[in-house]
Structure formats: structure tokens, C-alpha cells
């Protein structure tokens, strides 16, 4: 800057001297110009000073800005060095890839996807469904921030592959089981890719669709739309099942990366909560494609039925599908099925010839037997199949009891094991008649069975029902082979049926060949536990000896019975009392089955004692009602479920009013107690258990003698173990097993 000023001064000095020499010759008309010319030195100096000051100021300001930025950066670094490092939030902790594969295709896809996920820097694990216990582990995925991927193939007739059978069966039952609740898998994020062949129109990708639906029904969250791979290259969207998977995999990995960054999925306009949608238009095309696929499947399935059946079942099918989509865990209501059956009844009322129940439970063969309709309509078959029933013929069914599953794993047996010594893992729960004459408010089957007061359907032979029941039961037991936790010795024992509980659903005694069915059970050395709803007194009287005969006593007065059982018979109360009297005439073991419903029947103590005096049962089972979830056919709520302490208090008061009865046993887990007649207390010890081998010997002798050689309940009783007695520390839980507490938000108070 100083150099520039000196240079300007040197230039200005000779110019000023030349100006002074020429001043004399300048004309007087230019005084202003001469003045400027004479003072040009001062002008140059001023301009140089101004320019220098401006340049100096600019450089100073620039240096100050740089120094302030350096200071702020250094202070920030120092400040950060003294503060603890903030944790980065993890949105996805890993990916678990489950596969159900028969030929290895799904397994190969799972391994490919695992490598792709690991390439993104995320932990990934491939899991064979047969090695995974969903009952113990799946709920943990809800809080572990993992993403679960299900690659499942559809096998023969729309069934899961062998390695996925148990997982899918558990998931199906859990989705409709009130004990798990609709929010059991809330927080679980999942994606499903199904493998199938569209050549099989009725079963295309059935397993993938079902797994997706069942997970959603348990409140799991889809991270993307279900993918479907088609082995039929003609109809495959991408040309092959491998190309279909590749297309889906690209979209999944993109979605996974978005989840890792914490991005949320845009609303598809199909929210459970029914909230407003901001991005509804974005997925309209995708939703439209799904709807078109569903419509095509429905049309294909409808083609398999006649036009008459379509007209009969269209309303219930639509209601059923709507409920499945809109209300997870819901089932077809009996009111809808009743409308269908009533329309059929009106249309064929003049042509049907009904078979009334015979007083000897014989069979009336009518000439037009072939013209009668089947009890199980296609709509009813679909509803019961979705609930896990294995249907037999046209009016029977079998289902695996949850206590059978529990005892296979060594987790304890049902209350019948505690009270009477049955082996729960060897018990078959079945019925030869799905129809019932009552519509009880606490029906744990949600009234999906038909109702009626007389037999008016086609009838299957007893031997065929038993053969199919045992075969289907064994098939369900075989699904537990290799399941984690199942004891091998109990699995082998479970294949041999030893007990039969005729209490699945409906009214078994309505079946005209019930006596033949019971005889067949005893011929195969299977004990019989038959439950009736006390509306068929003549059939009770004519019943052949059974191991143990139950009568459900759900109320003690006419008004409360009508309110709770909602019987179809107009003379239900006289029938009820006559049934109790008929029970009192039996020599074999008899049981009153009381179900306590708080605020409805727990205060009718005196009336109960009078009914007990009428029938003189050997045992009285008192059980708190089990809440089975919401149903439009019932107003029952959790408020009507008594606590175990309340049931104990009721039983103690009732036992005090019965001079010949005492409390014998307790099964706390089922909220159930047993009052026994004192004739089963021998020398101060209870003998409520059953000698099953002795019973088979007695009933065989009875049959060989043509009914002349009779026997009584005391002839086949056995000593009750100490752990099963009331007041024992075990509270009815067999110490040979291990108590298992379900990890769920709701308390499990159920029992069979």
C-alpha cells in the first residue's frame, strides 16, 4: 500500500512542474480547468489514500472472520470432547428369515436374501420353521426391533409344507384364540413372500395369504405388500418364480433401507384404526390389483359349487370374509348361519322327513334317507375348519384340546387329569353331533355349530365316525413330532387314544346311534366322558353305561336357565328337571357340571342344593366361566368371570349345605373345584380317580351278559394322589410336569 502511494507521488511531481511552466500561455477562459490541473497532486493523493484505506479495511475484516470461525470450531470441538457421545438410535436390529420349503426353493431364496441383507451391514439369520417354537419365541420379536420375513410355499391341497405345518397351525389357532388376544404380536414387523403354482386355482399361494392374514389378525405390522411367486411361467408376472422373487427382493431391500433410516411406510388407506390417510392415492393401483386377485379367487372357488349352494351360502360367505378382513379373530356368528338354515327349512319343509330321536336310541331308516340334507353346509364347513376342527362326514368333528398339547410338552394336564386321573395327552375330544339344542351365552365355540331340537339330517354310521375321528386325531398328534419341547415318550403314547371326551361342541346324545358309538369306544378300550345339556331325559335313561356321564347345570332356576342357556325347547324347564332325575337312576359315575357366571347365577345357593338333592350325582364340578372373546350372540364380558378365590368361596358355602358332600380336589389353573360324595372317601382318603382297566373289564362283562350283569361307580374307583387334593400346595398341578406361564399381556384363566 505504501509503495502504491509513493509511486503516485512520483508521477504527480513532474506533471506539476510542467503545469507551472505553461500557466502563462493558458487563456483566461479556462480558470476552472487550470485550477484542477494545478491541484492534481492533491487529487491523486486523496484518491490513493481512499483506495488504500478501503483495501486495508477489507483485509482486516477478512482476517477477523477467519479467526472467529477458527475459534468457534475449536470451541465446538473442545465442547464436544467434554460431552458424552450421544447414542445413535437403532431402528432395525436385524432380519430373521423364516422358510417353509418342500423342494428347497424357498430355502434357497432365504439364503439368497440373507446374503443380500448382510451386504447392507445388517445381521441376518435363516430359520427353518420346524426348528422354531412360536409359542415361546415369536412374541419376543415384537420388542427386539427385528424384521421377520416369511418365505412359505404352498404344498398339496393348499396345505403348508411339512416343516411349516406346526408353525402355521399354531399361528392359525392363535389368531382366533381369545387367550392370546388381538394384540399378541403388536410391534412385530414382517413381510411375506409366498410360493405357489397358479395351475391349482383353488389353492394358489394359500399358505402365504394365510400367514399374512394370521399375523395381521394378531396386530403384527406389514412393512410391505405380500409378494407371490408363480411356478406357472405362463401366468407369472415376471416370467418365473425366480424372477418374481427377484422383483420382490429388490423392493424389500429398498424398504428395509428406508426402515433402517427411520422412515415410516406411507399410509395405504387401509388402516386398522380407520384414521385419515394422507397418501392414499399413492397405493391405489396396488390395492386395486389385490382386490382383483381376490375377486378372481372367489369366482374360481364359487365355480366348484352348484348354483343352489351359491344362493344358500352367498350371504354367510360374504359376512365371513368381511369379518375376517375387518375384525381380526372374529368368526361366523350363529345368527347368520341360522338364517341360511331357516331358508332351507322353509324351502324343503314339505319334502323333508325328520327322524325323531328314538326312546331306545335306535335308528329309524326312512325310505327317503338320501333326500335329507347334510348338517354341515359348505359355509359351516369353512367356518369350523378355520377354527381348527377336523370335520368327519356330514355331522361330526374332532379337535385337539390345548391340554393335550400341554401334556405332550410336560406342561401339565387338564382338570380331568387332576380329578379323575385321565392322561390328557391320550384324550380325544370329539362329537358325533355338531348340532345343539341350546345357545348358551358362554359357548366357547361362538355358536358356529347348527342348532335344532331333533335329528333332521343325513346320518353317518357310528363305526365310520370313530375310525375317521381316531385317524384325524392321530394325524394332529403327528404334527407334534419334532416340535421343540415335546417329550418323545408322550408323543408315542399320544398316538394311542385311551380316553374320549364327547364334549367338543353340540349335543352328542342327539346322535341316534350314540349307544353304538359308545360301545365301539369301549371295544377299543377307550374310556367315555359324555356331556349332555339336560334337555333329552329319555335318551339319558336309555344310554348304555359310560365311564362318566355329565349333565351341565348352568343355572338353578327357570328364569336364569332361560337367560344363560337360551334353550330352544319351549318346555325346557320340565325337560331339565326330568334329565336330572334320569341321571339319578344311573349306577355308573355321574357328574353335575356347574359353570359360575358372576352377577347371573352365583347367588342361587339354596336352589342349587335342591337340584343336587334331585339328581344325587357322584361328583359336582364347579368352574368359573371362561371368557371366549366378543360375540354378537352373547353379552358376556370379563366382568362376568369370577376369580378363583370367589369360586372357592362359592364351593365352600355350597358344600356346607350338602351333608353328604365335601370338597375333594382343586385345579387352580382351570379355575375349577370338585365336590365329591362322601362314599368316595374311604378311611379318610379320597378315591375320586378311575381304574380304567377295571372299568373295561366291567363293561365287557356287562355287554357279554346282555346287560344283566351291572356294576356301580364304586367298582372302578382309584385312590386320588395327594397333590390333587383340595388345600394341597400344588393346587392340582401334577408335580411330574413343569408349570408354564404364558408371556402375554392378559391373564390366562381358561380351562377345558
XYZ file of C-alpha atoms in Angstrom:
752
model
C 0.000 0.000 0.000
C 2.821 2.437 0.847
C 4.569 1.515 -2.403
C 1.468 2.474 -4.349
C 1.290 5.909 -2.636
C 4.986 6.689 -3.326
C 4.565 5.701 -6.955
C 1.588 8.076 -7.369
C 3.543 10.967 -5.782
C 6.486 10.434 -8.148
C 4.140 10.577 -11.106
C 2.467 13.713 -9.782
C 5.719 15.734 -9.211
C 6.904 16.295 -12.865
C 3.396 16.893 -14.011
C 3.001 19.776 -11.553
C 6.284 21.421 -12.748
C 5.208 21.273 -16.368
C 1.908 22.804 -15.420
C 3.610 25.748 -13.765
C 5.665 26.497 -16.924
C 2.629 26.600 -19.119
C 0.347 28.669 -16.911
C 1.357 31.886 -18.657
C 0.169 30.787 -22.051
C -3.272 29.460 -20.894
C -6.220 31.522 -21.949
C -8.211 33.216 -19.222
C -11.418 31.402 -20.315
C -10.333 28.205 -18.648
C -9.759 29.124 -14.988
C -11.568 26.070 -13.560
C -9.703 23.583 -15.646
C -6.406 25.220 -14.822
C -7.258 25.137 -11.152
C -7.933 21.419 -11.301
C -4.780 20.958 -13.289
C -2.689 22.908 -10.808
C -4.134 20.865 -7.863
C -3.991 17.472 -9.479
C -1.374 16.349 -6.973
C -3.825 16.697 -4.146
C -6.495 14.831 -6.095
C -4.187 11.902 -6.807
C -3.097 11.779 -3.206
C -6.693 11.786 -1.915
C -7.736 9.031 -4.324
C -4.743 6.923 -3.354
C -5.483 7.349 0.331
C -9.160 6.412 -0.096
C -8.295 3.350 -2.141
C -5.661 2.263 0.312
C -7.940 2.667 3.279
C -10.688 0.622 1.552
C -8.289 -2.191 0.700
C -6.804 -2.184 4.208
C -10.249 -2.304 5.821
C -11.321 -5.191 3.627
C -8.264 -7.255 4.521
C -8.701 -6.586 8.236
C -12.335 -7.735 8.151
C -11.439 -10.880 6.276
C -8.818 -11.824 8.852
C -11.265 -11.254 11.699
C -13.862 -13.562 10.102
C -11.351 -16.334 9.612
C -10.119 -16.090 13.163
C -13.678 -16.124 14.580
C -14.542 -19.261 12.583
C -11.409 -20.973 13.817
C -12.217 -20.057 17.389
C -15.801 -21.274 17.113
C -14.682 -24.551 15.526
C -12.058 -25.108 18.200
C -14.517 -24.308 20.976
C -17.060 -26.647 19.433
C -14.504 -29.430 19.236
C -13.463 -28.811 22.817
C -17.087 -28.738 23.933
C -17.851 -31.984 22.152
C -14.762 -33.592 23.601
C -16.006 -32.886 27.129
C -19.608 -34.078 26.418
C -20.535 -37.811 26.318
C -21.152 -39.277 22.834
C -24.866 -39.485 22.012
C -26.104 -42.969 21.021
C -27.382 -43.407 17.510
C -30.955 -44.719 17.520
C -31.281 -48.203 16.038
C -34.446 -48.719 14.009
C -33.692 -52.242 12.755
C -31.560 -54.598 14.835
C -31.568 -57.423 12.315
C -33.591 -59.601 9.966
C -34.892 -63.119 10.633
C -35.842 -65.070 7.530
C -38.220 -67.980 8.098
C -38.788 -70.515 5.352
C -41.262 -73.292 4.705
C -39.955 -75.402 1.852
C -40.651 -78.821 0.375
C -38.358 -78.904 -2.656
C -35.739 -76.446 -1.407
C -36.776 -73.435 -3.499
C -37.932 -71.322 -0.567
C -34.838 -72.320 1.392
C -32.618 -71.197 -1.468
C -34.459 -67.884 -1.650
C -33.993 -67.428 2.098
C -30.248 -67.953 1.828
C -30.017 -65.509 -1.085
C -31.929 -62.868 0.819
C -29.781 -63.422 3.891
C -26.620 -62.645 1.917
C -28.193 -59.509 0.433
C -29.226 -58.247 3.870
C -25.771 -58.896 5.303
C -24.308 -56.928 2.403
C -26.258 -53.945 3.708
C -24.457 -54.257 7.047
C -27.382 -55.767 8.958
C -27.362 -59.023 10.948
C -29.439 -61.703 9.231
C -30.460 -65.241 10.172
C -32.135 -68.031 8.200
C -34.564 -70.127 10.292
C -36.246 -73.404 9.422
C -39.822 -73.173 10.694
C -39.722 -76.663 12.179
C -36.852 -75.593 14.476
C -38.661 -72.532 15.781
C -41.173 -72.564 18.657
C -43.593 -69.680 18.032
C -45.384 -70.231 21.332
C -42.230 -69.352 23.256
C -40.255 -67.116 20.914
C -42.411 -65.216 18.440
C -43.686 -62.691 20.983
C -40.072 -61.719 21.734
C -39.658 -60.430 18.180
C -42.180 -57.683 18.968
C -39.673 -55.807 21.126
C -36.350 -56.799 19.560
C -36.661 -54.386 16.585
C -36.087 -57.254 14.182
C -37.851 -57.595 10.868
C -39.297 -61.057 10.247
C -39.527 -62.338 6.682
C -41.645 -65.396 5.865
C -40.902 -67.302 2.662
C -43.555 -70.009 2.562
C -44.538 -72.446 -0.146
C -47.987 -73.943 -0.641
C -47.983 -77.735 -0.759
C -50.620 -80.288 -1.793
C -54.274 -79.178 -1.474
C -53.297 -75.782 -0.167
C -51.541 -77.136 2.924
C -48.237 -75.908 4.369
C -45.045 -77.800 3.707
C -44.038 -80.430 6.245
C -41.514 -78.226 8.000
C -44.042 -75.378 8.304
C -47.099 -77.366 9.444
C -46.663 -76.778 13.155
C -45.806 -73.089 12.804
C -48.832 -72.427 10.583
C -51.163 -74.432 12.791
C -50.051 -72.540 15.879
C -50.397 -69.215 14.083
C -53.894 -70.086 12.838
C -55.106 -71.118 16.279
C -53.508 -68.135 17.973
C -55.199 -65.731 15.564
C -58.641 -66.888 16.742
C -57.776 -67.836 20.326
C -59.011 -65.286 22.859
C -56.296 -66.370 25.296
C -53.651 -64.737 23.110
C -55.636 -61.598 22.375
C -55.815 -59.490 19.244
C -52.653 -57.551 20.150
C -50.430 -60.537 20.915
C -47.920 -59.676 18.150
C -48.268 -55.908 18.315
C -44.925 -54.359 17.368
C -43.802 -57.244 15.163
C -42.755 -56.054 11.699
C -42.983 -58.617 8.933
C -43.039 -59.293 5.207
C -44.389 -62.357 3.409
C -43.447 -63.922 0.086
C -45.472 -66.938 -0.980
C -44.510 -69.600 -3.491
C -47.219 -71.406 -5.424
C -48.485 -72.564 -8.783
C -51.476 -70.836 -10.362
C -52.359 -74.051 -12.185
C -54.013 -75.059 -8.894
C -56.633 -72.336 -8.971
C -58.299 -73.098 -5.674
C -55.063 -73.341 -3.675
C -52.744 -70.831 -5.313
C -50.450 -69.334 -2.651
C -52.929 -70.229 0.080
C -50.269 -70.595 2.764
C -48.661 -67.227 2.046
C -52.025 -65.494 2.145
C -52.983 -67.226 5.376
C -49.712 -66.456 7.146
C -50.052 -62.828 6.108
C -53.645 -62.735 7.358
C -52.987 -64.503 10.668
C -50.067 -62.227 11.503
C -52.193 -59.197 10.730
C -55.023 -60.539 12.899
C -52.572 -60.625 15.824
C -51.703 -56.928 15.197
C -48.342 -57.506 13.524
C -47.384 -54.756 11.057
C -46.712 -55.376 7.376
C -43.722 -53.417 6.142
C -44.723 -54.041 2.523
C -47.327 -55.775 0.412
C -47.244 -59.566 0.262
C -45.249 -60.974 -2.649
C -46.328 -64.010 -4.671
C -44.123 -66.215 -6.818
C -45.766 -68.312 -9.521
C -44.194 -71.522 -10.811
C -46.541 -71.350 -13.787
C -44.419 -69.432 -16.285
C -47.464 -68.664 -18.409
C -49.102 -66.554 -15.710
C -46.065 -65.485 -13.710
C -45.794 -61.702 -13.623
C -42.043 -61.771 -14.166
C -41.775 -64.948 -16.202
C -40.763 -67.414 -13.471
C -40.892 -67.894 -9.726
C -37.214 -66.910 -9.503
C -37.882 -63.673 -11.372
C -40.912 -62.991 -9.183
C -38.749 -63.367 -6.093
C -36.018 -61.160 -7.542
C -38.524 -58.394 -8.220
C -39.947 -58.672 -4.718
C -36.464 -58.850 -3.168
C -35.436 -55.540 -4.755
C -38.495 -53.832 -3.307
C -37.935 -55.455 0.091
C -34.314 -54.346 0.320
C -35.319 -50.819 -0.631
C -37.987 -50.840 2.042
C -35.544 -52.288 4.565
C -33.042 -49.490 3.910
C -35.793 -46.954 4.498
C -36.645 -48.614 7.808
C -33.004 -48.526 8.868
C -33.061 -44.753 8.333
C -36.193 -44.475 10.452
C -38.555 -43.729 7.594
C -42.134 -44.801 8.019
C -44.261 -46.549 5.470
C -46.721 -44.335 3.675
C -50.322 -44.960 4.584
C -52.077 -47.278 2.152
C -55.510 -46.001 3.042
C -56.405 -49.316 4.654
C -55.551 -48.530 8.260
C -56.911 -50.619 11.125
C -57.657 -47.556 13.147
C -59.774 -46.005 10.451
C -57.769 -42.782 10.604
C -57.381 -40.264 7.804
C -54.977 -41.110 5.011
C -52.587 -38.586 3.511
C -51.015 -40.832 0.911
C -53.989 -42.862 -0.172
C -53.581 -42.216 -3.888
C -50.024 -43.480 -3.858
C -51.026 -47.105 -3.367
C -54.388 -47.148 -5.136
C -53.073 -49.196 -8.055
C -51.535 -51.754 -5.727
C -54.752 -52.101 -3.737
C -56.757 -52.428 -6.929
C -54.541 -55.295 -8.087
C -55.012 -57.097 -4.779
C -58.768 -56.661 -4.947
C -58.831 -58.036 -8.498
C -56.845 -61.077 -7.386
C -59.245 -61.713 -4.501
C -62.228 -61.430 -6.823
C -60.679 -63.925 -9.240
C -60.073 -66.385 -6.412
C -63.615 -66.039 -5.118
C -65.019 -66.615 -8.599
C -62.850 -69.690 -9.044
C -63.952 -71.179 -5.720
C -67.593 -70.480 -6.424
C -67.371 -72.439 -9.668
C -66.882 -75.598 -7.643
C -70.370 -75.396 -6.122
C -73.795 -75.711 -7.633
C -75.998 -72.697 -8.205
C -78.324 -73.784 -5.419
C -75.481 -73.874 -2.920
C -74.264 -70.499 -4.107
C -77.639 -68.951 -3.391
C -77.775 -70.555 0.025
C -74.293 -69.546 1.130
C -73.549 -66.246 -0.535
C -74.634 -64.110 2.379
C -72.751 -66.040 5.016
C -69.638 -66.290 2.860
C -69.600 -62.541 2.358
C -70.167 -61.903 6.028
C -67.458 -64.328 6.934
C -64.894 -62.852 4.596
C -65.801 -59.378 5.722
C -65.350 -60.273 9.326
C -62.026 -61.848 8.650
C -60.771 -58.705 6.972
C -62.345 -56.103 9.209
C -62.275 -57.756 12.608
C -59.283 -59.930 13.393
C -60.128 -63.027 15.332
C -63.833 -62.869 14.509
C -65.852 -65.905 13.410
C -69.127 -66.557 11.655
C -71.999 -65.926 14.014
C -74.739 -68.482 14.522
C -77.364 -65.886 13.651
C -76.061 -65.730 10.095
C -75.958 -69.486 9.810
C -79.422 -69.670 11.313
C -80.804 -67.530 8.514
C -79.350 -69.924 5.972
C -80.733 -72.969 7.720
C -84.157 -71.406 8.203
C -84.397 -70.605 4.495
C -83.519 -74.190 3.657
C -86.077 -75.412 6.141
C -88.834 -73.292 4.614
C -87.948 -74.333 1.076
C -87.923 -78.039 1.894
C -90.323 -78.216 4.824
C -92.905 -80.262 2.878
C -90.337 -82.658 1.421
C -88.196 -83.351 4.491
C -88.980 -86.318 6.657
C -87.404 -85.816 10.048
C -86.005 -88.582 12.167
C -87.109 -88.097 15.732
C -84.891 -89.420 18.462
C -85.978 -92.870 19.482
C -86.525 -93.716 23.134
C -84.078 -96.578 22.753
C -81.615 -94.518 20.704
C -82.186 -96.839 17.797
C -82.045 -95.894 14.143
C -85.148 -95.188 12.080
C -84.296 -95.874 8.481
C -86.539 -93.797 6.262
C -87.208 -94.521 2.622
C -86.069 -91.052 1.623
C -82.864 -91.108 3.678
C -80.889 -89.960 0.660
C -83.056 -86.880 0.218
C -82.208 -85.348 3.602
C -79.588 -82.620 3.701
C -76.230 -82.758 5.398
C -75.811 -80.966 8.702
C -72.534 -79.359 7.649
C -73.123 -76.916 4.822
C -70.116 -75.644 2.835
C -70.309 -72.287 4.637
C -70.395 -74.013 8.026
C -67.577 -76.308 6.966
C -65.405 -73.328 6.103
C -66.199 -71.605 9.415
C -65.413 -74.671 11.547
C -62.322 -75.593 9.547
C -60.897 -72.119 10.152
C -61.289 -72.723 13.891
C -59.185 -75.882 13.714
C -61.931 -78.530 13.577
C -61.295 -81.720 11.644
C -64.740 -82.456 10.271
C -65.922 -86.036 9.884
C -68.592 -86.999 7.413
C -71.649 -84.773 7.445
C -72.236 -84.088 11.154
C -69.201 -84.990 13.304
C -65.905 -83.411 14.239
C -62.700 -83.761 16.232
C -60.274 -81.159 17.540
C -57.076 -81.233 19.522
C -57.540 -79.894 23.050
C -54.967 -77.384 24.258
C -54.394 -79.551 27.346
C -53.402 -82.415 25.051
C -50.730 -80.165 23.568
C -49.710 -79.010 27.030
C -49.239 -82.503 28.412
C -47.296 -83.622 25.335
C -44.774 -80.981 26.345
C -44.821 -81.878 30.013
C -46.548 -78.641 30.977
C -49.436 -80.147 32.907
C -52.786 -81.775 32.227
C -56.398 -80.652 32.403
C -58.643 -80.763 35.438
C -59.847 -84.257 34.450
C -56.277 -85.422 34.944
C -56.298 -83.926 38.437
C -59.800 -85.073 39.404
C -60.070 -88.474 37.663
C -56.582 -89.445 36.519
C -57.009 -89.305 32.746
C -53.887 -88.901 30.631
C -54.575 -85.614 28.825
C -52.119 -86.334 26.011
C -54.074 -89.508 25.209
C -57.518 -87.914 25.252
C -59.501 -87.402 22.029
C -62.039 -84.573 22.083
C -64.800 -85.283 19.590
C -68.543 -85.261 18.973
C -70.837 -87.323 16.728
C -73.263 -84.394 16.525
C -72.322 -80.773 15.939
C -75.939 -79.716 16.480
C -77.150 -78.459 19.848
C -80.489 -77.584 21.449
C -79.077 -74.631 23.404
C -77.398 -71.336 22.544
C -75.509 -70.721 25.796
C -74.116 -67.243 26.346
C -70.728 -68.644 27.350
C -70.425 -71.106 24.459
C -66.690 -71.253 23.801
C -67.389 -72.176 20.156
C -69.059 -68.808 19.442
C -72.199 -70.603 18.191
C -70.669 -71.717 14.922
C -72.474 -75.049 15.212
C -76.054 -75.622 13.956
C -78.966 -75.804 16.364
C -82.073 -77.959 16.492
C -84.368 -79.921 18.766
C -84.453 -83.150 16.740
C -82.356 -85.083 14.265
C -83.282 -83.980 10.744
C -80.106 -84.513 8.748
C -78.323 -87.293 6.932
C -76.701 -89.753 9.301
C -73.274 -91.373 9.135
C -72.637 -94.826 10.646
C -71.005 -94.949 14.085
C -68.049 -97.117 13.048
C -67.136 -94.728 10.247
C -67.235 -91.727 12.592
C -64.986 -93.437 15.127
C -62.490 -94.629 12.532
C -62.174 -91.176 10.990
C -62.056 -89.462 14.401
C -59.151 -91.619 15.598
C -57.341 -91.223 12.281
C -57.677 -87.427 12.251
C -56.746 -87.186 15.932
C -53.599 -89.209 15.335
C -52.823 -87.002 12.354
C -52.952 -83.924 14.576
C -50.739 -85.639 17.160
C -48.193 -86.473 14.464
C -47.808 -82.783 13.736
C -46.013 -82.543 17.082
C -43.254 -84.860 16.006
C -40.010 -82.962 16.368
C -41.699 -79.888 17.835
C -39.425 -78.268 20.435
C -40.335 -79.309 23.964
C -42.482 -82.343 23.092
C -41.487 -85.389 25.126
C -40.800 -88.376 22.837
C -42.381 -90.902 25.197
C -45.571 -88.871 25.499
C -45.686 -88.369 21.759
C -45.675 -92.142 21.266
C -48.315 -92.588 23.980
C -50.461 -89.856 22.461
C -50.834 -91.805 19.230
C -52.778 -94.462 21.163
C -56.134 -92.960 22.169
C -57.172 -94.011 25.687
C -59.924 -91.518 26.544
C -62.683 -89.865 24.570
C -64.301 -86.623 25.738
C -67.658 -86.305 23.992
C -67.844 -82.608 24.819
C -66.333 -80.859 21.828
C -69.394 -78.971 20.680
C -73.094 -79.635 20.201
C -75.205 -82.310 21.876
C -73.666 -85.796 21.389
C -76.717 -87.550 22.757
C -78.790 -86.250 19.818
C -76.964 -88.671 17.514
C -79.384 -91.584 17.003
C -76.556 -94.163 17.105
C -74.908 -92.792 20.242
C -75.170 -96.148 22.033
C -73.467 -97.930 19.163
C -70.754 -95.280 19.158
C -70.095 -95.698 22.905
C -69.942 -99.491 22.563
C -67.360 -99.130 19.805
C -65.278 -96.883 22.066
C -65.299 -99.474 24.839
C -64.471 -102.285 22.419
C -61.279 -100.386 21.586
C -60.610 -99.876 25.324
C -61.274 -96.151 25.120
C -62.998 -94.637 28.153
C -66.011 -92.394 27.575
C -66.782 -88.998 29.132
C -70.128 -87.824 27.757
C -71.580 -84.362 28.414
C -75.249 -83.528 27.869
C -77.128 -80.258 28.322
C -80.047 -81.817 30.237
C -82.701 -81.444 27.536
C -83.122 -85.096 26.492
C -84.261 -87.109 29.556
C -85.415 -90.209 27.642
C -82.104 -90.504 25.842
C -80.280 -90.270 29.190
C -82.364 -93.119 30.589
C -81.722 -95.370 27.597
C -78.000 -94.615 27.452
C -75.662 -97.590 27.821
C -73.065 -97.439 30.631
C -70.387 -94.796 30.113
C -67.241 -94.215 32.107
C -68.585 -90.898 33.383
C -71.820 -89.098 32.474
C -72.046 -85.319 32.803
C -75.052 -83.042 32.945
C -74.499 -79.313 32.547
C -76.320 -77.474 35.323
C -75.730 -73.893 34.262
C -78.482 -72.378 36.402
C -80.761 -73.391 39.261
C -83.964 -71.536 38.411
C -86.178 -71.432 35.348
C -85.542 -67.743 34.667
C -81.755 -67.923 34.993
C -81.582 -71.090 32.879
C -83.520 -69.390 30.105
C -81.234 -66.371 30.371
C -77.966 -68.317 30.341
C -78.589 -71.431 28.227
C -81.200 -69.886 25.908
C -82.729 -73.322 25.155
C -84.760 -73.955 22.012
C -87.331 -76.200 23.680
C -90.426 -74.418 24.971
C -90.719 -76.976 27.791
C -87.054 -76.622 28.648
C -87.547 -76.488 32.426
C -89.557 -79.757 32.761
C -87.022 -81.396 30.445
C -84.194 -80.060 32.594
C -85.664 -81.484 35.824
C -86.509 -84.796 34.135
C -82.935 -85.094 32.909
C -81.610 -84.675 36.445
C -83.967 -87.376 37.688
C -82.821 -89.670 34.866
C -79.216 -89.042 35.874
C -80.031 -90.123 39.423
C -81.161 -93.512 38.093
C -77.712 -94.283 36.671
C -75.408 -96.630 38.591
C -72.166 -95.544 36.940
C -70.311 -92.335 37.744
C -72.388 -89.185 37.307
C -71.373 -85.543 37.461
C -73.122 -82.184 37.752
C -71.195 -79.558 35.828
C -71.777 -76.066 37.251
C -70.497 -73.044 35.389
C -70.435 -69.886 37.505
C -71.237 -66.615 35.761
C -70.755 -63.662 38.081
C -73.861 -61.500 38.519
C -76.003 -64.173 36.836
C -76.034 -67.412 38.831
C -73.579 -67.271 41.723
C -76.142 -66.281 44.345
C -78.646 -69.124 43.842
C -77.120 -71.294 46.555
C -80.288 -72.828 48.008
C -81.736 -73.616 44.585
C -78.526 -75.396 43.603
C -78.647 -77.557 46.713
C -82.219 -78.599 45.841
C -81.175 -79.615 42.320
C -78.297 -81.666 43.742
C -80.708 -83.481 46.037
C -82.882 -84.236 42.977
C -80.191 -85.976 40.916
C -77.819 -87.203 43.665
C -74.696 -87.022 41.457
C -71.445 -88.674 42.488
C -69.473 -85.502 41.800
C -70.097 -81.797 41.308
C -67.639 -79.844 39.194
C -67.791 -76.106 39.846
C -65.956 -73.978 37.353
C -65.712 -70.253 36.719
C -66.955 -69.269 33.291
C -64.280 -68.841 30.638
C -64.468 -65.623 28.644
C -64.078 -66.508 24.976
C -63.977 -63.052 23.463
C -66.606 -60.789 21.975
C -69.571 -62.267 20.172
C -72.686 -60.639 18.816
C -74.608 -63.649 20.110
C -73.622 -63.032 23.727
C -73.367 -60.117 26.146
C -70.816 -61.872 28.343
C -67.796 -59.774 29.358
C -64.740 -60.201 31.560
C -66.761 -58.674 34.386
C -68.767 -61.931 34.481
C -65.689 -64.079 35.078
C -65.228 -64.893 38.791
C -61.800 -65.029 40.376
C -60.579 -68.368 41.688
C -60.992 -67.159 45.256
C -64.626 -66.355 44.503
C -65.190 -69.843 43.109
C -63.588 -71.360 46.206
C -65.858 -69.288 48.449
C -68.937 -70.382 46.494
C -67.942 -74.048 46.653
C -67.292 -73.884 50.379
C -70.720 -72.388 51.021
C -72.398 -74.926 48.756
C -70.581 -77.867 50.365
C -71.717 -76.701 53.803
C -75.337 -77.019 52.630
C -74.824 -80.602 51.393
C -74.452 -83.063 54.276
C -73.214 -85.952 52.105
C -70.693 -83.977 50.068
C -67.260 -82.474 50.701
C -64.646 -80.592 48.676
C -62.219 -83.173 47.312
C -59.996 -81.698 44.610
C -58.866 -78.441 43.057
C -57.359 -77.372 39.727
C -56.424 -73.748 40.165
C -55.210 -73.253 36.599
C -58.670 -74.140 35.230
C -60.444 -72.184 37.979
C -62.242 -75.392 38.906
C -63.042 -77.396 42.072
C -64.566 -80.822 42.677
C -67.201 -81.627 45.293
C -67.463 -85.386 45.825
C -69.956 -87.646 47.566
C -68.556 -88.999 50.824
C -68.961 -92.579 49.568
C -65.715 -91.920 47.646
C -63.904 -91.129 50.890
C -62.609 -94.458 52.165
C -60.985 -94.498 55.613
C -60.376 -90.767 55.409
C -58.810 -90.868 51.922
C -60.369 -89.732 48.663
C -60.858 -92.194 45.803
C -62.029 -89.930 43.002
C -59.687 -91.348 40.349
C -60.808 -94.055 37.926
C -59.398 -97.540 37.482
C -59.756 -97.556 33.693
C -58.632 -101.150 33.219
C -61.179 -102.312 35.766
C -63.918 -100.327 34.033
C -63.160 -102.008 30.705
C -63.425 -105.400 32.353
C -66.759 -104.495 33.963
C -68.311 -103.033 30.815
C -67.149 -106.036 28.780
C -68.842 -108.385 31.236
C -71.953 -106.211 31.105
C -72.144 -106.482 27.316
C -71.461 -110.212 27.284
C -74.313 -110.778 29.742
C -76.703 -108.790 27.590
C -76.980 -106.084 30.237
C -77.871 -108.474 33.056
C -74.589 -108.050 34.915
C -74.500 -104.495 36.153
C -71.887 -102.554 38.088
C -71.629 -99.291 40.036
C -69.281 -96.344 40.355
C -67.588 -97.754 43.456
C -66.481 -100.835 41.486
C -63.891 -98.952 39.434
C -62.645 -96.130 41.646
C -58.987 -95.465 42.412
C -57.119 -93.524 45.059
C -56.542 -89.799 44.492
C -52.913 -88.612 44.829
C -52.136 -86.038 47.498
C -51.150 -83.276 45.055
C -54.655 -83.332 43.540
C -56.493 -82.786 46.819
C -58.066 -79.511 47.843
C -55.726 -77.496 50.028
C -52.555 -79.088 48.653
C -49.612 -76.842 47.936
C -49.629 -77.832 44.240
C -53.258 -76.651 43.825
C -53.951 -79.528 41.465
C -50.859 -79.241 39.280
C -49.078 -82.549 38.739
C -45.543 -82.196 40.179
C -44.289 -84.584 37.491
C -44.770 -81.748 34.996
C -43.410 -78.205 34.796
C -45.710 -75.230 35.130
C -45.536 -72.881 32.137
C -46.682 -69.278 32.382
C -47.583 -67.750 29.037
C -45.819 -64.489 28.283
C -48.870 -62.461 27.399
C -50.489 -59.222 28.462
C -53.695 -60.896 29.575
C -54.089 -63.401 32.345
C -54.874 -66.938 31.235
C -57.852 -68.167 33.215
C -59.081 -70.754 30.788
C -59.695 -74.432 31.114
C -61.380 -77.188 29.173
